Coordinates of C-alpha atoms in Angstrom, one line a residue:
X204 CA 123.2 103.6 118.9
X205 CA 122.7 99.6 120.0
X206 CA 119.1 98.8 121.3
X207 CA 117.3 95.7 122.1
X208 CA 113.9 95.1 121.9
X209 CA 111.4 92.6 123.3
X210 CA 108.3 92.9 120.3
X211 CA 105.1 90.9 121.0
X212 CA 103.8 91.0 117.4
X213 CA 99.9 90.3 116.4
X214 CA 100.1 90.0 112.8
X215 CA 96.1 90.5 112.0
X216 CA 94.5 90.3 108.5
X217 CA 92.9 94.1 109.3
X218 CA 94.9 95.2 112.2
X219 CA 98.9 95.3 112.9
X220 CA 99.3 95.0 116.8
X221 CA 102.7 94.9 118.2
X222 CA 103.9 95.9 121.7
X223 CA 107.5 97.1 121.1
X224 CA 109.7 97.8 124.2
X225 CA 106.7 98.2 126.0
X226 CA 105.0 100.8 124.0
X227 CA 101.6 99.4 121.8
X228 CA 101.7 100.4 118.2
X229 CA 98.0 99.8 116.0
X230 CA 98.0 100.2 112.4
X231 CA 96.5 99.0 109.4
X232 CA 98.0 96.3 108.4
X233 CA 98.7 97.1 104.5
X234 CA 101.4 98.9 102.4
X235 CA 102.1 99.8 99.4
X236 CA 104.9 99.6 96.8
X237 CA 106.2 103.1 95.6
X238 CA 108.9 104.9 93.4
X239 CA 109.9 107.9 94.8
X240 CA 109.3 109.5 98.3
X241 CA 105.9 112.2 98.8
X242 CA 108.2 114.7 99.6
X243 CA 110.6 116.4 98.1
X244 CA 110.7 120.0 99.9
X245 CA 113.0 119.8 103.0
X246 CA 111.2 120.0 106.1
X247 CA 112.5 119.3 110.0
X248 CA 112.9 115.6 110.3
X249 CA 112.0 115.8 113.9
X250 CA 108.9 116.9 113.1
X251 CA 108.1 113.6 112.0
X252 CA 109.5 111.8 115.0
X253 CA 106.2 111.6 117.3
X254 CA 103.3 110.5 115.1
X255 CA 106.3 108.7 112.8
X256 CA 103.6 105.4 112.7
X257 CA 101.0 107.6 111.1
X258 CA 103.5 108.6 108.1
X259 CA 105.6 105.7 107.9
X260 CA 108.0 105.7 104.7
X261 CA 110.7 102.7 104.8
X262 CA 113.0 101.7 102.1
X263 CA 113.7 98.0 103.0
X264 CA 116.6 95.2 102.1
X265 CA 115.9 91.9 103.5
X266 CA 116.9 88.6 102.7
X267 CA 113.0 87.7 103.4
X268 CA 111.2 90.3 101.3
X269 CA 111.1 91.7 98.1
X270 CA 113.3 95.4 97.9
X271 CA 111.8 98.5 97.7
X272 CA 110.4 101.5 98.9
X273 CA 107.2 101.0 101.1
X274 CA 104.3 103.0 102.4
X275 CA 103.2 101.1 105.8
X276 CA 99.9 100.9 107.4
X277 CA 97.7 104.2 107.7
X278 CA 100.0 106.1 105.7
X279 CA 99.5 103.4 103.0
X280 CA 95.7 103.5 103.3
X281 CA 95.5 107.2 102.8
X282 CA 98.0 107.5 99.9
X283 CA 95.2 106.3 97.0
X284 CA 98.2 104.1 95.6
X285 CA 97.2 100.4 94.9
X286 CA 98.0 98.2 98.0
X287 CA 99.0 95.0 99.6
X288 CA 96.7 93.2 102.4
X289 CA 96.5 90.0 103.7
X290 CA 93.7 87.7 101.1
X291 CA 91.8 86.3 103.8
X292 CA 91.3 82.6 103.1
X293 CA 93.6 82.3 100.8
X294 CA 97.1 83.8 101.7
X295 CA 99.6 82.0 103.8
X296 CA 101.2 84.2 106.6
X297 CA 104.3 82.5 106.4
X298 CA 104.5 82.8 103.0
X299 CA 103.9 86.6 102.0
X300 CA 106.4 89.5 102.2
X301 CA 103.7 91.6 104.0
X302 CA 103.7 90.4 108.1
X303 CA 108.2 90.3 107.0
X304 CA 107.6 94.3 105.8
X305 CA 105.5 95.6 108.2
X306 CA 106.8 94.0 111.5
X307 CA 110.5 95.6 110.2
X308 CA 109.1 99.0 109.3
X309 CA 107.2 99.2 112.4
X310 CA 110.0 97.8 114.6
X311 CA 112.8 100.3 112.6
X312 CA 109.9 103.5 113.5
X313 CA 110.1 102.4 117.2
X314 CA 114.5 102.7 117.0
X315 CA 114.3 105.7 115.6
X316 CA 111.7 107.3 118.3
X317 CA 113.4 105.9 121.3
X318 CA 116.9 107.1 119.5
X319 CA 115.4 110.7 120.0
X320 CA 113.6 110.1 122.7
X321 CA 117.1 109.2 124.6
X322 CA 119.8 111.3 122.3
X323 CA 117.4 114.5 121.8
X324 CA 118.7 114.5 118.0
X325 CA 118.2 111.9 114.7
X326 CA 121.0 109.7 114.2
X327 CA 122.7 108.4 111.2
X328 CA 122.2 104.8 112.4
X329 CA 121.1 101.9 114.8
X330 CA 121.4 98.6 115.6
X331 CA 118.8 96.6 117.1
X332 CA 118.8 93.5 118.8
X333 CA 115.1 91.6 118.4
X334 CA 114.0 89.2 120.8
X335 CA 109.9 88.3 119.2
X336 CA 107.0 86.0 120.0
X337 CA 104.6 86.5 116.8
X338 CA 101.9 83.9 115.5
X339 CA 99.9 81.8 113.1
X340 CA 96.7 81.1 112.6
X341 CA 96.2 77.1 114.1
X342 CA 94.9 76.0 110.9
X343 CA 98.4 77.1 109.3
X344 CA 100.2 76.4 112.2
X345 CA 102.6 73.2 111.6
X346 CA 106.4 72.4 112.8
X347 CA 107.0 73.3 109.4
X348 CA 105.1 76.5 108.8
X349 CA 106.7 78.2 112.4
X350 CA 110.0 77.1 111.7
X351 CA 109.4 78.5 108.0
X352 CA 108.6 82.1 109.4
X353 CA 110.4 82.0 112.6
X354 CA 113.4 81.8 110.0
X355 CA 112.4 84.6 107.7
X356 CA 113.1 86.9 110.8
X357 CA 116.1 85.0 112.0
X358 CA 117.8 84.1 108.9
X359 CA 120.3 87.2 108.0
X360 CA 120.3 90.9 108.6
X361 CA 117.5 93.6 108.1
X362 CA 118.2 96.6 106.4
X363 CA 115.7 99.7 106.5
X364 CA 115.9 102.7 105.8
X365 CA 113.0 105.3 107.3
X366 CA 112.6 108.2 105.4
X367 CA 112.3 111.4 107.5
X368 CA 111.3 113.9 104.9
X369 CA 114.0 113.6 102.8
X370 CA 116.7 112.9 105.6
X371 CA 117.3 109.0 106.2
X372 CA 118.2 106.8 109.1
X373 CA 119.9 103.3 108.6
X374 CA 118.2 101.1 111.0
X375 CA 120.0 97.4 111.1
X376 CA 117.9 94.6 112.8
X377 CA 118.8 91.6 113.9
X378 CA 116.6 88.4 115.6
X379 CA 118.5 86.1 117.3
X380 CA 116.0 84.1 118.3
X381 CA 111.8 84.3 117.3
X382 CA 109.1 82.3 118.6
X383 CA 106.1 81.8 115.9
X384 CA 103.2 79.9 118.7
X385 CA 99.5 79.0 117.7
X386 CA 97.5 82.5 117.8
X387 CA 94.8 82.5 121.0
X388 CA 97.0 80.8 122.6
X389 CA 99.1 83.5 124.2
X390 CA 96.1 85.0 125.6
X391 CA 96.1 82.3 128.7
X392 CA 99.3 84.8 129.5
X393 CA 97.1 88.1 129.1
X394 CA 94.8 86.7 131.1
X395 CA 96.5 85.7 134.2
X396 CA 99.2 88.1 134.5
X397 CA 99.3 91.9 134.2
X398 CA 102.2 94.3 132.2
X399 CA 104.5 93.9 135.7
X400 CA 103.9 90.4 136.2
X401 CA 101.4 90.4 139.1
X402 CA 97.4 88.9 138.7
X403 CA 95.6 90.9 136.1
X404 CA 92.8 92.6 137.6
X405 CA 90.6 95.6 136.6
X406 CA 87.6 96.3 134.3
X407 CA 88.5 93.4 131.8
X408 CA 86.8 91.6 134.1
X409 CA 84.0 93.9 134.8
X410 CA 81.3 92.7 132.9
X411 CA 82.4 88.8 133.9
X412 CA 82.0 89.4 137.5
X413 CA 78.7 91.5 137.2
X414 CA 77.2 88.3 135.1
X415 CA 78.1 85.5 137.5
X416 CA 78.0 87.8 140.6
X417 CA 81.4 86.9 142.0
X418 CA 82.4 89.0 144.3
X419 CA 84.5 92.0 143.6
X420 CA 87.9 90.6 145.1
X421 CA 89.4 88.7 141.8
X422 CA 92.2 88.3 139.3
X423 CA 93.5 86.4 136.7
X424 CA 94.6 83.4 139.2
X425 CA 90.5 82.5 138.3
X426 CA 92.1 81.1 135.7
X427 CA 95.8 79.6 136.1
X428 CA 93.8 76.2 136.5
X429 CA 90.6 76.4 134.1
X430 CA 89.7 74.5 131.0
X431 CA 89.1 77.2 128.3
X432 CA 87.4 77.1 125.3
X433 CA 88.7 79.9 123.1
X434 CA 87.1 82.0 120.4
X435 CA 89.4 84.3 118.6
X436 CA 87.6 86.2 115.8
X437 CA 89.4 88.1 113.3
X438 CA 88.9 88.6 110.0
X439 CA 90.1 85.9 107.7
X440 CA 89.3 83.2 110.5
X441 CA 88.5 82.1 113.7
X442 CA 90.4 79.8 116.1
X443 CA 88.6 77.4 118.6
X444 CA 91.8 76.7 120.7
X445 CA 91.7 75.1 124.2
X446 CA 94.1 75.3 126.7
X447 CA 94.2 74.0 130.2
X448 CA 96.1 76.1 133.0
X449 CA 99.2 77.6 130.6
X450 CA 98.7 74.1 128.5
X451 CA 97.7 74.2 124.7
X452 CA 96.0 71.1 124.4
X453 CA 97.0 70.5 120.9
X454 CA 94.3 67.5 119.9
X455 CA 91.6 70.1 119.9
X456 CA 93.3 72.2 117.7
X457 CA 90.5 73.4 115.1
X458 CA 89.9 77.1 113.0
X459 CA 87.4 78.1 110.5
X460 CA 87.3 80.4 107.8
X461 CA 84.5 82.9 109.1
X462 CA 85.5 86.5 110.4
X463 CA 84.0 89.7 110.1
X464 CA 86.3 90.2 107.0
X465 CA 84.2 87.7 105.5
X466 CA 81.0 89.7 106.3
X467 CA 82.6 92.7 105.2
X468 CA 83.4 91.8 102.1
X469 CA 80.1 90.6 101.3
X470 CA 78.6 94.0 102.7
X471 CA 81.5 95.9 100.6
X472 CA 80.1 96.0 97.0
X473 CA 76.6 97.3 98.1
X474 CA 77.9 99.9 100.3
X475 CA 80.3 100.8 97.9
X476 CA 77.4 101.0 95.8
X477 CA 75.5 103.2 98.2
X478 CA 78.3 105.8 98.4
X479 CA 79.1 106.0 94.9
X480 CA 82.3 104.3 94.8
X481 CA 83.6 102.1 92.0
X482 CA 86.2 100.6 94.7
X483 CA 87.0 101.2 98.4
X484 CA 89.5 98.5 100.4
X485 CA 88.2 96.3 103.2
X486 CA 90.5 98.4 105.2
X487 CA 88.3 101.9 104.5
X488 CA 85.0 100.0 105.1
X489 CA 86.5 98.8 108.8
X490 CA 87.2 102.2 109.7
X491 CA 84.2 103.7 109.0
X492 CA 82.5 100.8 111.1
X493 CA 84.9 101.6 114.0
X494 CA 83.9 105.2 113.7
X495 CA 80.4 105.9 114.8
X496 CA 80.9 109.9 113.7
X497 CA 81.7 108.6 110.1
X498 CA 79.1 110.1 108.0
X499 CA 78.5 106.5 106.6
X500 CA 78.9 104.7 109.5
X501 CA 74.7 104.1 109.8
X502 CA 75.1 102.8 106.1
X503 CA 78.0 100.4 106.7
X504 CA 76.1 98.9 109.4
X505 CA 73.2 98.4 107.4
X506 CA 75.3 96.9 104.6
X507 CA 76.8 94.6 107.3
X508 CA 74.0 93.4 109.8
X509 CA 73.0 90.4 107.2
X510 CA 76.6 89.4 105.8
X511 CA 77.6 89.5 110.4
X512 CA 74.7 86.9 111.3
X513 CA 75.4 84.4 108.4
X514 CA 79.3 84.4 110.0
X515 CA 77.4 84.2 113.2
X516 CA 75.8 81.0 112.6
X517 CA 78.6 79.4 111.2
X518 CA 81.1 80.5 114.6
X519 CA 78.0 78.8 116.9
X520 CA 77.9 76.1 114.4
X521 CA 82.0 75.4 114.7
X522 CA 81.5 76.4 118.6
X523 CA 79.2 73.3 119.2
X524 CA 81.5 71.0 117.2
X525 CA 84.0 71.7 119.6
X526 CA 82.3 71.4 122.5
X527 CA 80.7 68.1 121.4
X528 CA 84.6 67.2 120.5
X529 CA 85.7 68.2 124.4
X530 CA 82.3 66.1 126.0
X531 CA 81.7 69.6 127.1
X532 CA 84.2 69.3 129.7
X533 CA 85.3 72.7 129.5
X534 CA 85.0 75.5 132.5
X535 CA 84.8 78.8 130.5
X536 CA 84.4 80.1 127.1
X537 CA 86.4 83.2 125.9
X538 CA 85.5 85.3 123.4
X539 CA 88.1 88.5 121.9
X540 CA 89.5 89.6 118.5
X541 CA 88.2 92.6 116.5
X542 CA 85.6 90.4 115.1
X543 CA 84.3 89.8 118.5
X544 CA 83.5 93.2 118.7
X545 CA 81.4 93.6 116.0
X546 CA 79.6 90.7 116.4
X547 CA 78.8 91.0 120.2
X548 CA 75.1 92.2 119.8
X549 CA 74.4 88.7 117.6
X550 CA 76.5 86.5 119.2
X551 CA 76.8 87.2 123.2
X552 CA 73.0 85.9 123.7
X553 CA 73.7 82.7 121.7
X554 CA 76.6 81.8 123.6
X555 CA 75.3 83.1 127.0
X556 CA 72.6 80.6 126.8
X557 CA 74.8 77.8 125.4
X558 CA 77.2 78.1 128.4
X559 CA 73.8 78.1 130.9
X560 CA 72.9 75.2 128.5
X561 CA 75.9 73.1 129.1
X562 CA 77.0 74.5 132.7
X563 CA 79.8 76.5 131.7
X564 CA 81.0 80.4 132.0
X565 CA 81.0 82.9 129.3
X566 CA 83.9 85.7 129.3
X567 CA 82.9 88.3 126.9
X568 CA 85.8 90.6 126.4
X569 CA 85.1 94.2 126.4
X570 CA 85.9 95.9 123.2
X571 CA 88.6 98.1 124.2
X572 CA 91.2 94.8 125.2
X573 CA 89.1 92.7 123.0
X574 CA 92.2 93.3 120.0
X575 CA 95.1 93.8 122.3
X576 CA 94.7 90.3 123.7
X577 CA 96.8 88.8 121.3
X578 CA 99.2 91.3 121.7
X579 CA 99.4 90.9 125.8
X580 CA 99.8 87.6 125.6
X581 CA 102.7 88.0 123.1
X582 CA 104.5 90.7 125.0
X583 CA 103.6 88.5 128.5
X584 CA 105.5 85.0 126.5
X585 CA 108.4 86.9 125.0
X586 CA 109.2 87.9 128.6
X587 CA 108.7 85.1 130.1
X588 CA 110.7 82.1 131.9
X589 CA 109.2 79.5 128.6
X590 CA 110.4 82.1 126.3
X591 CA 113.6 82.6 127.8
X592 CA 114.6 78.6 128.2
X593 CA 113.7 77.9 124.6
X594 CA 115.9 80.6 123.3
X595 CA 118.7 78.8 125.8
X596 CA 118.0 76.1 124.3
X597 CA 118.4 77.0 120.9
X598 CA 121.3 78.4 121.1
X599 CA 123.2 75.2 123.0
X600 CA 125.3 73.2 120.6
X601 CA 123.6 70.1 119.3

């Protein structure tokens, strides 16, 4: 079976958010290296077919990763077995094996769902096509550094094998073309436009609108001509890009290392300590804060509230820099990313009176598109007419 795939990939240090042929995927964005596959009893591989993500088992051969058999995201997490993350602060995104692994395992799982989904059986193989918009942070983002990962995907053929119980299906991947942009700066896209192309409208904007009392008739052509001030918090760092209409206006290009991964893994030993844990990953304290029926969630919050305002100060801190940098001739400030979220108690009052401060609007996003954004935007560029001509023109003889 042939396929091609448009993938808007958001490689996070915490969270894996792609948007493959339409369909959003969220994992963990860790895996593991193992020996042998969990199970050795057969069992129906179809079974596996619809919550595949959850138990992801890939055997990959890439010319732009290590070999080997890998656990991916939450099945990886679960499995006890040592694991691979993202170092916040320290690794390179285009340098690691991880964002190479996951995005592959993650884009193979999708093949092999839709192959059901369409054939109504498991095939022995399929080819995919890849067309992908993915990102750096800005402050790794160079000519150098995009052409170095954008190259990883493209350079060669993808082998991976996704283990169905003990049945196997050879998935080949191929990327003609990738486009590795700034990350934040997609989200312009997410904002404007909508999934079919039209203005975005809809409860994104809910809280905006109720704020600044504009009336109730609104979409995302608010913005196709605003001077935006973003704030994209994850967890190894936040980026302070600002864009202008659909223009990146690449002299303010400026990130800090502050996140909530940061807070968390200042908060980690001590609730570790209050759970009576030797060790738990970053990864296990995050999804205890995201649950609030977690029977520790009270004490992961607790752990966290001090570790969250230090990285608060130091965003409003980097915020201000910015602004001072721009002459404060910016319309609105945008705030998203998973960090966002858990920082929205501490931060939204600081900024809200900043903006009133300096005669500017704040857009909060809500927590449930707060991640995705990324994502959108990703999915909207790889779609789109600026996507499209700069694949045509990579591909015209020099």
């Amino acid at each position: 079976m042939n396929f091609h795939f448009f993938v808007g990939n958001d490689n996070g240090n915490s969270e894996h958010d792609l948007i493959i042929d339409g369909k959003l995927i969220q994992q963990p964005n860790v895996n593991c290296t193992v020996d042998e596959l969990p199970w050795s009893e057969e069992q129906s591989p179809e079974s596996f077919v619809k919550n595949l993500q959850d138990q992801l088992v890939v055997t990959i051969d890439s010319p732009a990763a290590r070999p080997g058999m890998y656990y991916v995201g939450k099945f990886a997490l679960e499995s006890g077995e040592i694991l691979d993350n993202l170092q916040i602060g320290i690794d390179l995104k285009s340098d690691v094996d991880l964002p190479i692994i996951n995005s592959l395992a993650q884009i193979a799982a999708m093949a092999v769902q839709k192959a059901y989904e369409d054939g109504k059986k498991i095939p022995a193989q399929i080819d995919v096509e890849v067309d992908m918009a993915t990102a750096l942070p800005v402050t790794q983002h160079t000519d150098e550094t995009s052409g170095k990962f954008e190259k990883r995907f493209t350079a060669g053929t993808h082998h991976v094998t996704v283990h169905l119980g003990i049945q196997r299906v050879a998935v080949k991947i191929v990327f003609p073309f990738a486009k590795v942009v700034p990350e934040a700066t997609p989200v312009i896209f997410a904002l404007q436009k909508d999934a079919e192309g039209g203005w975005r409208e809809g409860e994104i904007f809910d809280d905006f609108l109720q704020s600044y009392e504009i009336e109730k008739k609104f979409n995302g052509s608010y913005f196709k001509d605003k001077r935006i001030l973003h704030i994209d918090i994850g967890d190894g760092s936040t980026e302070y890009p600002i864009t202008e209409g659909n223009k990146f206006l690449r002299q303010f290009v400026h990130g800090s290392h502050h996140g909530a991964g940061y807070a968390i893994e200042e908060a980690l030993q001590e609730f570790n300590r209050l759970i009576h844990l030797p060790d738990s990953p970053r990864q296990f304290f995050s999804d205890v804060i995201k649950n609030p029926k977690h029977k520790y969630h009270a004490r992961a919050l607790k752990t966290l509230k001090r570790p969250l305002e230090s990285q608060v100060r130091q965003i409003v801190q980097q915020v201000k820099k910015q602004l001072t940098k721009a002459r404060n001739e910016i319309d609105i400030i945008c705030v998203y990313g998973g960090g966002s979220i858990l920082m929205r108690s501490v931060l939204y009052p600081q900024l809200k009176e900043l903006c009133a401060e300096r005669e500017m609007q704040l857009l909060y996003i809500p927590a449930n598109y707060a991640v995705l954004l990324n994502a959108m935007g990703l999915d909207a560029f790889v779609r789109g007419k600026i996507y499209e001509a700069l694949k045509n023109k990579s591909i015209q003889p020099a």
